[in-house]
Short mmCIF file of C-alpha atoms in Angstrom, two decimals:
data_model
loop_
_atom_site.label_atom_id
_atom_site.label_comp_id
_atom_site.label_asym_id
_atom_site.label_seq_id
_atom_site.Cartn_x
_atom_site.Cartn_y
_atom_site.Cartn_z
CA MET A 1 25.01 -6.99 24.63
CA GLN A 2 26.96 -9.61 22.62
CA LEU A 3 25.74 -12.13 24.86
CA ARG A 4 22.04 -11.21 24.40
CA GLN A 5 22.52 -11.11 20.57
CA LEU A 6 24.21 -14.57 20.66
CA LEU A 7 21.17 -16.02 22.69
CA ARG A 8 18.84 -14.50 20.31
CA ARG A 9 20.56 -15.96 17.37
CA ILE A 10 20.45 -19.32 19.17
CA ARG A 11 16.82 -19.10 19.94
CA ALA A 12 15.84 -18.19 16.42
CA ALA A 13 17.94 -21.22 15.09
CA THR A 14 16.56 -23.54 17.25
CA VAL A 15 12.79 -22.90 16.77
CA LEU A 16 12.60 -22.03 13.21
CA PRO A 17 11.15 -24.90 11.32
CA GLY A 18 12.65 -26.45 8.41
CA THR A 19 11.11 -25.55 5.17
CA LEU A 20 7.52 -26.50 5.26
CA ALA A 21 6.20 -29.27 2.83
CA ALA A 22 4.19 -27.90 -0.26
CA ALA A 23 0.49 -28.01 0.08
CA SER A 24 -2.08 -28.02 -2.59
CA ALA A 25 -3.73 -24.88 -0.95
CA LEU A 26 -3.30 -22.48 2.11
CA LEU A 27 -5.60 -23.83 4.63
CA CYS A 28 -7.03 -21.65 7.47
CA GLY A 29 -9.95 -23.75 8.74
CA THR A 30 -11.90 -24.06 11.88
CA LEU A 31 -12.19 -27.13 14.13
CA ALA A 32 -15.14 -29.17 13.66
CA GLY A 33 -18.39 -28.23 15.42
CA PRO A 34 -19.90 -25.12 16.72
CA ALA A 35 -17.96 -22.95 19.27
CA ALA A 36 -18.74 -23.87 22.86
CA ALA A 37 -18.06 -21.87 26.14
CA GLN A 38 -14.56 -21.13 24.98
CA GLY A 39 -13.28 -19.69 21.50
CA THR A 40 -12.33 -22.08 18.85
CA ALA A 41 -8.66 -22.30 18.46
CA VAL A 42 -7.42 -21.46 14.89
CA THR A 43 -6.34 -24.68 13.40
CA GLN A 44 -2.58 -24.86 12.64
CA VAL A 45 -2.33 -24.04 9.03
CA ALA A 46 -0.58 -25.76 6.27
CA VAL A 47 1.54 -23.35 4.43
CA ALA A 48 2.59 -23.68 0.70
CA ALA A 49 6.39 -23.78 0.48
CA SER A 50 8.09 -20.35 -0.07
CA PRO A 51 8.96 -19.37 -3.58
CA THR A 52 11.68 -21.16 -5.16
CA THR A 53 12.93 -17.68 -6.63
CA PHE A 54 12.13 -14.70 -4.82
CA THR A 55 10.68 -11.80 -6.81
CA HIS A 56 12.50 -8.12 -6.52
CA PRO A 57 11.55 -5.65 -5.89
CA GLY A 58 9.13 -7.57 -3.73
CA VAL A 59 8.23 -6.02 -0.59
CA MET A 60 4.94 -4.28 -0.67
CA VAL A 61 5.31 -2.81 -4.10
CA SER A 62 6.58 -4.63 -7.26
CA ARG A 63 8.15 -3.25 -10.39
CA PRO A 64 4.98 -3.34 -12.36
CA GLN A 65 3.13 -1.33 -9.67
CA LEU A 66 6.10 1.17 -9.38
CA ASP A 67 5.91 1.65 -13.17
CA TYR A 68 2.35 2.37 -13.07
CA VAL A 69 2.56 4.95 -10.41
CA ARG A 70 5.52 6.46 -12.38
CA THR A 71 3.40 6.78 -15.48
CA GLN A 72 0.45 8.32 -13.54
CA VAL A 73 2.80 10.95 -11.75
CA GLN A 74 4.23 11.74 -14.97
CA ALA A 75 0.84 12.56 -16.44
CA GLY A 76 -0.25 14.71 -13.60
CA ALA A 77 -2.91 12.13 -12.88
CA GLN A 78 -4.83 12.14 -9.59
CA PRO A 79 -4.68 11.26 -6.81
CA TRP A 80 -1.20 10.15 -7.47
CA ALA A 81 0.25 13.38 -8.55
CA SER A 82 -1.06 14.95 -5.20
CA ALA A 83 -0.02 11.90 -3.24
CA TYR A 84 3.64 12.37 -5.05
CA GLN A 85 3.45 16.22 -3.96
CA GLN A 86 2.65 15.30 -0.39
CA MET A 87 5.58 13.08 -0.29
CA THR A 88 8.21 15.14 -1.91
CA SER A 89 6.98 18.02 0.25
CA SER A 90 7.47 15.99 3.50
CA SER A 91 10.30 16.23 5.80
CA TYR A 92 11.24 12.64 5.04
CA ALA A 93 12.32 13.76 1.55
CA SER A 94 14.84 16.30 2.69
CA LEU A 95 18.11 15.90 1.01
CA SER A 96 19.72 17.63 3.87
CA ARG A 97 18.51 14.98 6.36
CA VAL A 98 21.27 13.63 8.64
CA PRO A 99 20.93 9.85 9.74
CA LYS A 100 20.80 9.52 13.48
CA PRO A 101 21.73 5.85 14.22
CA TRP A 102 21.99 4.26 17.45
CA SER A 103 24.01 1.15 18.62
CA VAL A 104 21.30 0.16 20.95
CA VAL A 105 17.51 1.44 20.43
CA GLU A 106 15.88 1.43 23.81
CA CYS A 107 11.89 1.65 23.76
CA GLY A 108 9.88 1.55 26.77
CA PRO A 109 6.13 1.51 26.97
CA TYR A 110 4.67 4.21 24.46
CA SER A 111 8.37 4.74 23.49
CA ASP A 112 9.38 5.95 27.24
CA PRO A 113 12.25 5.86 27.43
CA ASN A 114 12.85 6.98 23.78
CA HIS A 115 16.28 6.29 22.99
CA GLY A 116 16.62 6.22 19.23
CA CYS A 117 13.11 4.88 18.78
CA THR A 118 11.81 7.93 17.00
CA ASP A 119 15.14 8.49 15.11
CA GLU A 120 15.15 4.77 13.78
CA ARG A 121 11.35 4.84 12.39
CA GLN A 122 12.02 8.32 10.70
CA ASP A 123 15.18 7.40 9.10
CA ALA A 124 13.57 4.00 7.96
CA ILE A 125 10.56 5.97 6.40
CA ALA A 126 12.89 8.45 5.00
CA ALA A 127 15.03 5.81 3.24
CA TYR A 128 11.71 4.36 1.81
CA THR A 129 10.56 7.86 0.60
CA ASP A 130 13.82 8.63 -0.86
CA ALA A 131 13.63 5.12 -2.70
CA LEU A 132 10.30 5.81 -3.97
CA ILE A 133 11.24 9.39 -5.31
CA TRP A 134 14.31 8.04 -7.03
CA TYR A 135 12.05 5.53 -8.89
CA ILE A 136 9.47 7.94 -9.99
CA SER A 137 11.99 10.94 -10.85
CA ARG A 138 15.23 9.01 -11.52
CA ASP A 139 16.93 11.63 -9.65
CA SER A 140 20.05 9.77 -8.26
CA ARG A 141 20.31 12.05 -5.27
CA TYR A 142 17.41 10.52 -3.66
CA ALA A 143 18.74 6.98 -4.45
CA ASP A 144 22.09 7.98 -2.74
CA LYS A 145 20.35 9.52 0.25
CA SER A 146 18.45 6.42 0.77
CA ILE A 147 21.89 4.56 0.81
CA GLU A 148 23.32 6.96 3.31
CA LEU A 149 20.54 6.29 5.66
CA MET A 150 20.46 2.59 5.29
CA ASN A 151 24.53 2.42 5.49
CA ALA A 152 24.48 4.73 8.72
CA TRP A 153 22.16 2.23 10.57
CA SER A 154 23.70 -1.19 9.33
CA ALA A 155 27.34 0.32 10.51
CA VAL A 156 26.12 0.98 13.89
CA ILE A 157 22.96 -0.81 15.11
CA THR A 158 23.15 -3.98 17.58
CA ASP A 159 20.12 -4.32 19.50
CA HIS A 160 16.59 -3.26 20.68
CA THR A 161 15.87 -3.25 24.27
CA ASN A 162 13.02 -2.58 26.98
CA SER A 163 9.45 -3.63 26.77
CA ASN A 164 8.61 -2.31 23.33
CA ALA A 165 11.62 -3.61 21.61
CA PRO A 166 9.69 -6.29 19.71
CA LEU A 167 7.08 -3.84 18.44
CA GLN A 168 9.68 -1.22 17.54
CA THR A 169 11.65 -3.91 15.79
CA GLY A 170 8.52 -4.60 13.97
CA TRP A 171 8.02 -1.28 12.71
CA ALA A 172 11.33 -0.32 11.69
CA GLY A 173 12.01 -3.85 10.36
CA SER A 174 8.79 -3.52 8.09
CA VAL A 175 10.05 -0.33 6.44
CA TRP A 176 13.86 -0.92 5.93
CA PRO A 177 13.33 -3.88 3.47
CA ARG A 178 10.84 -1.81 1.25
CA ALA A 179 13.60 0.87 0.82
CA ALA A 180 16.42 -1.67 0.31
CA GLU A 181 14.36 -3.77 -2.25
CA ILE A 182 13.79 -0.58 -4.52
CA ILE A 183 17.42 0.54 -4.26
CA ARG A 184 19.37 -2.90 -4.60
CA TYR A 185 17.14 -3.90 -7.73
CA THR A 186 16.71 -0.57 -9.64
CA TYR A 187 19.91 1.35 -8.88
CA THR A 188 23.44 0.48 -9.51
CA GLY A 189 25.18 2.88 -6.81
CA TRP A 190 24.98 0.84 -3.70
CA SER A 191 28.02 -1.40 -3.11
CA ALA A 192 28.19 -5.15 -2.56
CA SER A 193 29.90 -4.63 0.64
CA ASP A 194 27.24 -2.10 1.81
CA ILE A 195 24.47 -4.44 0.75
CA GLY A 196 26.21 -7.31 2.54
CA ARG A 197 26.39 -5.23 5.90
CA PHE A 198 22.78 -4.19 5.59
CA THR A 199 21.70 -8.01 5.05
CA ALA A 200 23.58 -8.80 8.04
CA MET A 201 21.74 -6.14 9.95
CA LEU A 202 18.50 -7.42 8.97
CA ARG A 203 19.35 -11.02 9.36
CA ASN A 204 21.18 -10.66 12.91
CA VAL A 205 19.65 -7.63 14.67
CA TYR A 206 15.99 -7.49 13.47
CA LEU A 207 14.84 -10.95 12.38
CA PRO A 208 15.49 -12.80 15.72
CA GLU A 209 13.46 -10.28 17.60
CA VAL A 210 10.51 -10.58 15.51
CA ILE A 211 10.42 -14.06 14.02
CA ASN A 212 8.79 -15.75 17.00
CA GLY A 213 6.24 -13.35 17.70
CA SER A 214 5.44 -11.77 20.95
CA ASN A 215 2.28 -13.71 22.37
CA SER A 216 1.24 -10.06 22.98
CA ASN A 217 -1.74 -8.32 21.41
CA GLY A 218 -2.64 -8.36 17.64
CA ASN A 219 -1.04 -5.34 16.21
CA TRP A 220 2.29 -6.35 17.84
CA GLU A 221 2.21 -9.78 16.41
CA LEU A 222 1.10 -8.75 12.98
CA SER A 223 3.56 -5.97 12.79
CA MET A 224 6.17 -8.27 13.75
CA MET A 225 4.97 -10.93 11.00
CA GLU A 226 5.25 -8.16 8.66
CA ALA A 227 8.71 -7.53 9.32
CA ALA A 228 9.78 -10.85 9.37
CA VAL A 229 8.17 -11.39 5.78
CA GLY A 230 9.78 -8.42 4.40
CA ILE A 231 13.32 -9.17 5.94
CA SER A 232 13.12 -12.83 4.67
CA VAL A 233 12.26 -11.55 0.94
CA PHE A 234 15.28 -9.44 1.15
CA ILE A 235 17.69 -11.85 2.57
CA GLU A 236 16.12 -14.65 0.47
CA ASP A 237 15.60 -16.92 3.36
CA PRO A 238 12.77 -19.56 2.83
CA VAL A 239 12.80 -20.78 6.12
CA SER A 240 12.10 -17.60 7.91
CA TYR A 241 9.60 -16.68 5.19
CA ASP A 242 7.65 -19.81 5.74
CA SER A 243 7.62 -19.45 9.55
CA ALA A 244 6.34 -16.18 9.28
CA ILE A 245 3.61 -16.68 6.82
CA LYS A 246 2.37 -19.53 9.05
CA ARG A 247 2.14 -17.36 12.22
CA TYR A 248 0.48 -14.76 10.21
CA LEU A 249 -2.00 -17.15 9.01
CA ASN A 250 -2.76 -18.22 12.58
CA ARG A 251 -3.09 -14.78 13.89
CA VAL A 252 -5.27 -13.04 11.41
CA PRO A 253 -8.31 -15.39 12.10
CA ALA A 254 -7.85 -14.49 15.98
CA TYR A 255 -7.56 -10.83 15.18
CA ILE A 256 -10.78 -10.22 13.30
CA TYR A 257 -14.19 -11.91 14.10
CA LEU A 258 -16.55 -13.31 11.59
CA SER A 259 -19.86 -14.55 12.53
CA SER A 260 -19.11 -18.04 11.10
CA ASP A 261 -16.58 -18.39 13.85
CA GLY A 262 -19.19 -19.12 16.24
CA SER A 263 -20.42 -17.39 19.68
CA LEU A 264 -16.66 -16.30 20.44
CA PRO A 265 -13.81 -15.36 18.46
CA LYS A 266 -11.05 -17.53 17.54
CA THR A 267 -7.70 -17.92 19.72
CA VAL A 268 -4.42 -18.62 18.87
CA PRO A 269 -2.91 -22.02 19.88
CA GLY A 270 -1.17 -21.92 23.25
CA SER A 271 -2.55 -18.39 23.98
CA GLY A 272 -4.19 -19.47 27.18
CA LEU A 273 -7.49 -18.11 26.22
CA ASP A 274 -9.45 -20.94 27.46
CA THR A 275 -12.48 -19.33 29.08
CA SER A 276 -15.21 -16.91 27.86
CA GLN A 277 -14.13 -14.45 30.40
CA LYS A 278 -10.53 -14.34 29.31
CA ILE A 279 -11.45 -13.88 25.80
CA ILE A 280 -13.86 -11.18 26.64
CA GLY A 281 -10.95 -9.43 28.54
CA TYR A 282 -8.62 -9.84 25.73
CA TRP A 283 -11.38 -8.16 23.44
CA GLN A 284 -11.14 -5.16 25.84
CA GLY A 285 -14.37 -6.18 27.74
CA GLN A 286 -16.51 -6.66 24.51
CA SER A 287 -19.06 -9.48 24.98
CA THR A 288 -21.20 -9.08 21.72
CA PHE A 289 -19.25 -10.18 18.82
CA VAL A 290 -20.17 -9.05 15.17
CA THR A 291 -18.53 -9.63 12.02
CA GLY A 292 -15.61 -7.09 11.42
CA LEU A 293 -14.89 -6.36 14.99
CA THR A 294 -11.34 -6.62 15.85
CA GLN A 295 -9.49 -7.56 19.09
CA GLU A 296 -8.34 -3.97 19.40
CA THR A 297 -11.62 -2.00 18.18
CA CYS A 298 -12.73 -1.27 21.81
CA ARG A 299 -9.13 -0.29 22.62
CA ASP A 300 -9.09 2.39 19.86
CA LEU A 301 -9.26 2.49 16.23
CA THR A 302 -5.73 3.73 15.86
CA HIS A 303 -4.30 0.50 17.19
CA THR A 304 -6.76 -1.36 15.26
CA GLY A 305 -5.57 0.23 12.15
CA TYR A 306 -2.10 -0.84 12.79
CA GLY A 307 -3.26 -4.61 12.78
CA ILE A 308 -5.52 -4.08 9.57
CA SER A 309 -2.46 -2.21 7.86
CA ALA A 310 0.20 -5.13 8.77
CA ILE A 311 -2.48 -7.73 7.55
CA SER A 312 -2.75 -5.80 4.07
CA HIS A 313 0.94 -5.28 3.77
CA VAL A 314 1.75 -9.09 4.41
CA ALA A 315 -0.84 -10.12 1.82
CA GLU A 316 0.42 -7.63 -0.70
CA THR A 317 4.20 -9.07 -0.21
CA ALA A 318 3.07 -12.55 -0.55
CA LEU A 319 1.16 -11.87 -3.81
CA ILE A 320 4.37 -10.47 -5.27
CA GLN A 321 6.20 -13.68 -4.29
CA GLY A 322 3.45 -15.58 -5.91
CA GLN A 323 1.32 -16.62 -2.92
CA ASP A 324 -2.35 -15.42 -2.90
CA LEU A 325 -3.39 -15.24 0.72
CA TYR A 326 -6.47 -13.27 -0.08
CA PRO A 327 -8.57 -16.34 -0.03
CA GLN A 328 -7.54 -16.98 3.42
CA VAL A 329 -7.55 -13.58 4.91
CA GLY A 330 -9.58 -11.30 2.46
CA GLU A 331 -13.01 -11.72 3.78
CA ARG A 332 -11.58 -10.80 7.28
CA LEU A 333 -9.69 -7.84 5.99
CA ARG A 334 -12.69 -6.76 3.87
CA GLN A 335 -14.99 -6.78 6.97
CA ALA A 336 -12.77 -5.26 9.22
CA LEU A 337 -12.26 -2.42 6.89
CA GLY A 338 -16.07 -1.89 6.59
CA PHE A 339 -16.89 -2.35 10.12
CA GLN A 340 -14.27 0.35 11.42
CA THR A 341 -14.99 2.96 8.50
CA THR A 342 -18.67 2.75 9.32
CA TYR A 343 -17.93 4.75 12.51
CA GLU A 344 -14.90 6.77 10.84
CA ASN A 345 -17.58 8.20 8.58
CA GLY A 346 -19.93 9.24 11.41
CA ALA A 347 -22.43 6.41 12.25
CA ALA A 348 -23.58 6.59 15.62
CA VAL A 349 -21.97 4.06 17.98
CA PRO A 350 -24.63 1.50 19.65
CA SER A 351 -24.66 0.93 22.99
CA TRP A 352 -23.54 -2.61 22.79
CA LEU A 353 -20.51 -1.62 21.09
CA CYS A 354 -17.58 -0.75 23.44
CA SER A 355 -19.94 0.52 26.02
CA GLY A 356 -21.32 3.18 23.36
CA THR A 357 -17.83 4.80 22.85
CA LEU A 358 -15.23 4.39 20.28
CA ASN A 359 -12.00 6.20 20.06
CA LEU A 360 -11.56 7.06 16.47
CA GLY A 361 -8.63 7.72 14.46
CA LEU A 362 -8.02 4.91 11.97
CA GLY A 363 -5.58 6.46 10.10
CA PRO A 364 -3.75 6.18 6.70
CA VAL A 365 -4.29 2.29 6.43
CA THR A 366 -7.03 1.49 3.91
CA GLU A 367 -5.62 1.87 0.59
CA PRO A 368 -3.87 -1.60 -0.04
CA GLY A 369 -6.83 -3.56 1.37
CA PHE A 370 -9.38 -1.41 -0.42
CA ASN A 371 -7.46 -1.59 -3.72
CA ALA A 372 -7.21 -5.51 -3.42
CA MET A 373 -10.65 -6.28 -2.22
CA HIS A 374 -12.59 -3.53 -4.18
CA ASN A 375 -10.67 -3.33 -7.33
CA ARG A 376 -9.14 -6.77 -7.67
CA TYR A 377 -12.03 -8.95 -6.27
CA GLY A 378 -14.89 -6.63 -7.12
CA TYR A 379 -16.68 -6.00 -3.67
CA ALA A 380 -18.54 -2.68 -3.41
CA MET A 381 -17.20 -1.73 0.10
CA ALA A 382 -18.88 1.68 0.33
CA ASN A 383 -17.95 2.56 3.65
CA THR A 384 -14.43 1.84 3.03
CA GLN A 385 -14.57 3.63 -0.32
CA SER A 386 -16.14 6.83 1.39
CA TYR A 387 -13.39 6.79 3.88
CA THR A 388 -10.48 6.23 1.62
CA GLU A 389 -11.28 8.73 -1.03
CA SER A 390 -12.36 11.37 1.30
CA HIS A 391 -8.82 11.01 3.11
CA ARG A 392 -6.75 10.96 -0.04
CA PRO A 393 -3.82 11.51 -0.39
CA GLN A 394 -2.96 9.08 2.52
CA GLY A 395 0.31 10.03 3.93
CA THR A 396 2.20 8.39 6.84
CA ASN A 397 1.67 7.48 10.41
CA ASN A 398 5.23 8.20 11.30
CA LEU A 399 5.60 4.50 12.35
CA PHE A 400 5.47 2.27 9.36
CA VAL A 401 2.65 3.28 7.23
CA ALA A 402 3.85 5.58 4.42
CA TRP A 403 2.46 6.95 0.98
CA GLU A 404 0.11 4.28 0.21
CA THR A 405 -2.37 6.52 -1.93
CA LEU A 406 0.65 6.78 -4.05
CA THR A 407 1.55 3.18 -4.29
CA ASN A 408 -1.77 1.46 -3.99
CA ALA A 409 -4.60 3.63 -4.91
CA ASP A 410 -6.45 2.00 -7.75
CA ASN A 411 -3.24 0.35 -8.90
CA PRO A 412 -4.54 -2.27 -11.38
CA TYR A 413 -1.54 -4.44 -11.43
CA VAL A 414 -1.07 -7.95 -9.90
CA ALA A 415 2.19 -7.95 -8.16
CA SER A 416 4.32 -10.52 -9.92
CA GLY A 417 5.36 -11.07 -13.59
CA THR A 418 6.83 -8.85 -16.29
CA PRO A 419 5.50 -5.15 -16.19
CA PRO A 420 3.44 -4.34 -18.93
CA PRO A 421 4.79 -1.44 -21.16
CA PRO A 422 3.45 1.95 -19.65
CA SER A 423 0.71 3.44 -21.35
CA PRO A 424 1.74 6.31 -23.76
CA ALA A 425 1.53 9.72 -21.81
CA GLY A 426 1.91 13.23 -22.98
CA PRO A 427 0.18 16.00 -25.06
CA ILE A 428 -2.48 15.52 -27.71
CA THR A 429 -2.06 18.11 -30.49
CA GLY A 430 -4.48 19.29 -33.10
CA ILE A 431 -5.23 22.02 -35.59
CA GLY A 432 -2.88 24.94 -35.34
CA GLY A 433 -0.33 22.90 -33.26
CA LYS A 434 -2.76 23.54 -30.17
CA CYS A 435 -2.98 21.10 -27.19
CA VAL A 436 -6.10 19.40 -26.00
CA ASP A 437 -6.62 21.14 -22.39
CA VAL A 438 -8.76 20.63 -19.51
CA THR A 439 -10.03 24.14 -18.66
CA GLY A 440 -8.67 25.62 -15.60
CA ALA A 441 -6.84 22.33 -14.68
CA ASN A 442 -9.97 21.51 -12.91
CA ASN A 443 -10.75 17.80 -12.69
CA ALA A 444 -14.32 18.04 -11.55
CA ASP A 445 -16.86 16.08 -13.46
CA GLY A 446 -18.32 18.07 -16.34
CA THR A 447 -15.21 20.32 -17.03
CA ALA A 448 -14.94 21.52 -20.56
CA ILE A 449 -12.14 20.12 -22.74
CA GLN A 450 -10.75 22.77 -25.13
CA LEU A 451 -7.72 23.80 -27.33
CA TRP A 452 -5.04 25.91 -25.87
CA ASP A 453 -1.48 26.92 -26.28
CA CYS A 454 0.84 24.05 -25.29
CA ASN A 455 2.38 24.88 -22.00
CA GLY A 456 3.25 21.49 -20.64
CA SER A 457 0.88 21.52 -17.64
CA ALA A 458 -0.63 18.57 -16.01
CA ALA A 459 -3.95 19.72 -17.71
CA GLN A 460 -2.54 18.99 -21.01
CA GLN A 461 -0.86 15.60 -20.04
CA TRP A 462 -2.88 12.51 -21.44
CA ILE A 463 -2.61 8.72 -20.90
CA VAL A 464 -3.72 6.72 -23.83
CA ALA A 465 -4.96 3.92 -21.67
CA THR A 466 -5.22 0.29 -22.97
CA ASP A 467 -9.04 0.02 -22.14
CA GLY A 468 -9.45 2.59 -24.96
CA SER A 469 -9.99 5.85 -22.91
CA LEU A 470 -8.03 9.01 -22.85
CA ARG A 471 -7.17 10.08 -19.23
CA SER A 472 -6.02 13.45 -17.69
CA LEU A 473 -5.89 14.56 -14.11
CA GLY A 474 -7.37 11.19 -13.14
CA LYS A 475 -10.40 11.38 -15.23
CA CYS A 476 -11.54 10.28 -18.80
CA MET A 477 -12.50 12.34 -22.04
CA ASP A 478 -16.25 11.84 -22.17
CA VAL A 479 -19.06 12.60 -24.57
CA THR A 480 -21.50 14.43 -22.63
CA ALA A 481 -24.48 12.35 -21.54
CA ALA A 482 -23.43 9.67 -24.08
CA GLY A 483 -24.62 11.92 -26.89
CA THR A 484 -24.58 10.94 -30.56
CA ALA A 485 -25.63 14.13 -32.26
CA ASP A 486 -23.21 16.39 -34.20
CA GLY A 487 -22.17 19.21 -31.90
CA THR A 488 -22.33 17.05 -28.60
CA LYS A 489 -19.49 18.54 -26.33
CA VAL A 490 -16.73 16.54 -25.00
CA GLN A 491 -16.08 16.92 -21.28
CA LEU A 492 -13.72 15.55 -18.38
CA TYR A 493 -15.68 12.83 -16.16
CA SER A 494 -15.10 10.14 -14.03
CA CYS A 495 -13.98 6.99 -15.65
CA ASN A 496 -16.74 4.57 -15.72
CA GLY A 497 -15.76 2.16 -18.99
CA THR A 498 -19.03 3.40 -20.87
CA GLY A 499 -18.84 3.83 -24.79
CA ALA A 500 -18.93 7.50 -24.11
CA GLN A 501 -15.15 7.40 -23.01
CA GLN A 502 -13.89 4.92 -25.73
CA TRP A 503 -11.52 6.48 -28.72
CA LYS A 504 -10.30 4.57 -31.43
CA PRO A 505 -7.21 6.05 -33.32
CA GLN A 506 -7.66 5.80 -37.26
CA ALA A 507 -4.88 5.70 -39.74
CA ASN A 508 -5.94 9.19 -41.17
CA GLY A 509 -5.35 10.55 -37.72
CA THR A 510 -8.90 10.82 -36.68
CA LEU A 511 -10.06 9.85 -33.32
CA VAL A 512 -13.62 7.95 -33.49
CA ASN A 513 -16.00 7.46 -30.55
CA PRO A 514 -17.15 4.06 -31.67
CA ALA A 515 -20.47 4.40 -29.58
CA SER A 516 -21.54 7.37 -31.78
CA GLY A 517 -19.61 6.81 -34.85
CA LYS A 518 -18.53 10.40 -34.71
CA CYS A 519 -14.90 11.91 -34.57
CA LEU A 520 -13.37 14.20 -32.04
CA ASP A 521 -13.74 17.56 -33.55
CA ALA A 522 -12.65 21.29 -32.87
CA THR A 523 -15.66 23.62 -33.25
CA GLY A 524 -15.72 25.53 -36.14
CA GLN A 525 -12.35 24.66 -37.32
CA SER A 526 -11.06 27.04 -35.20
CA SER A 527 -7.62 26.90 -33.43
CA ALA A 528 -8.23 29.98 -31.26
CA ASN A 529 -7.45 29.38 -27.45
CA GLY A 530 -10.67 28.30 -25.81
CA THR A 531 -12.20 26.32 -28.71
CA ARG A 532 -14.52 23.55 -27.25
CA LEU A 533 -13.95 20.15 -28.51
CA GLN A 534 -17.13 18.29 -29.63
CA ILE A 535 -18.16 15.11 -31.76
CA TRP A 536 -18.95 15.58 -35.43
CA SER A 537 -19.65 13.43 -38.44
CA CYS A 538 -16.03 12.17 -39.78
CA ALA A 539 -14.78 14.21 -42.43
CA GLY A 540 -10.99 13.96 -42.18
CA THR A 541 -10.65 17.74 -42.07
CA THR A 542 -7.70 19.43 -40.16
CA ASN A 543 -9.83 20.10 -37.05
CA GLN A 544 -10.35 16.45 -36.56
CA LEU A 545 -6.77 15.41 -36.86
CA TRP A 546 -4.84 14.56 -33.89
CA ASN A 547 -1.48 13.61 -32.79
CA LEU A 548 -1.37 11.10 -29.71
CA PRO A 549 1.55 10.60 -27.53
CA THR A 550 3.63 7.55 -28.16
#
């Protein structure tokens, strides 16, 4: 076992390139000319040098993103509140969990034999789960449990063996750094010696197994690169970071097809796919290639989802570190999401696609890519949006994907930089000390907004958003039908950025809706429970005075 470890370390040390030279842009081009009988090889990419200073926390989620999630959960906003409830109710959040570390994790095909494979993956996800709960709740018991799990494994594990060792290492190695980044950089209770031992585990047990890839199918290679990137961030290794990003940028174009690739998909340099027959065989027998198809679509959409997930995870981590890879991988990611979700949403499978049969089951993998390409870049993505929103909250696949509705859904923040101050959140009080309340805690469009005794419920938690809106339960305070007449009722409605959802606090305590020029008003100057809110000509009376959270 020690000899195997030594050989792996030597192999990693001999093949890792030196720090790659900086380039003016990340390139992921094609060879000149149209594709001929064989697939076009992906051009070896020039990768910009790794960050001179790594950003922490910096694997999958950043501090600004975590602060946003924490604010949303505390305000009871959806879908974050339900996603948090899902996570905290899971077995991964149990404070009675006992770590189950193995010295040697042996994973055969489909984890048969399974000697520690499930234990390792579940303990890693639990450590990440606990880290997220710690950050959102500030309950130190969860930080301590996360540390307990990480310490238990770093004290014992020495190797991964059997045929699925690279994939297993990729899965667990993708999750451990997510937990470790949050705990190390937001909690003071993890000792320097324990951090050092955990760092050594990632560097010596995990990184050598994944850094050089597998030359196997796409989701393996992509998961391994996700692990290598995350580990490199935590151990602050620019050489391995550059190497993993370079391999990733070569793998993505060979995993997702675009019509601009030519008549056949791209191939990875040195893959041996030098004939159309070999390429078709590698793509599960598929001979008709359309934009968004992946190398594993005709295998099943579950494994396809693994690949898509790893692609988005690496892109998010790189963005935190100041490298925007979406110009290189974003279009392929967007098209792959749209193609797979078309059929997940119920579209008939044509006869030319996978012989007319698809094995569905994409899984909880769409939130990061959808948030990036829809919310940041502005693409419509109707099929992906329908799938994503209908599957919220997206939980975990029990392998390496976990709680991404919580961390990524509609998260507006780019991943690097100083976090903006959180938006004020809490109750809005008015006449008689009553609270502005969403009737029945129902977040359906059109739900009445009223006065009610303050009770601390989510229906009385409001976010004073930077865009001028007032938000509760994931939706906005809205003037019905954008009305301007006195007596127009106020309701809860999906946030849409219109003038009907803008509220401007005044020095005298009134809230003006600029689109109508009217003030938020408690009907009939009443403070009784159930009093509807409306707009009315501003008069500065007590039923138009409001105390916002600060």
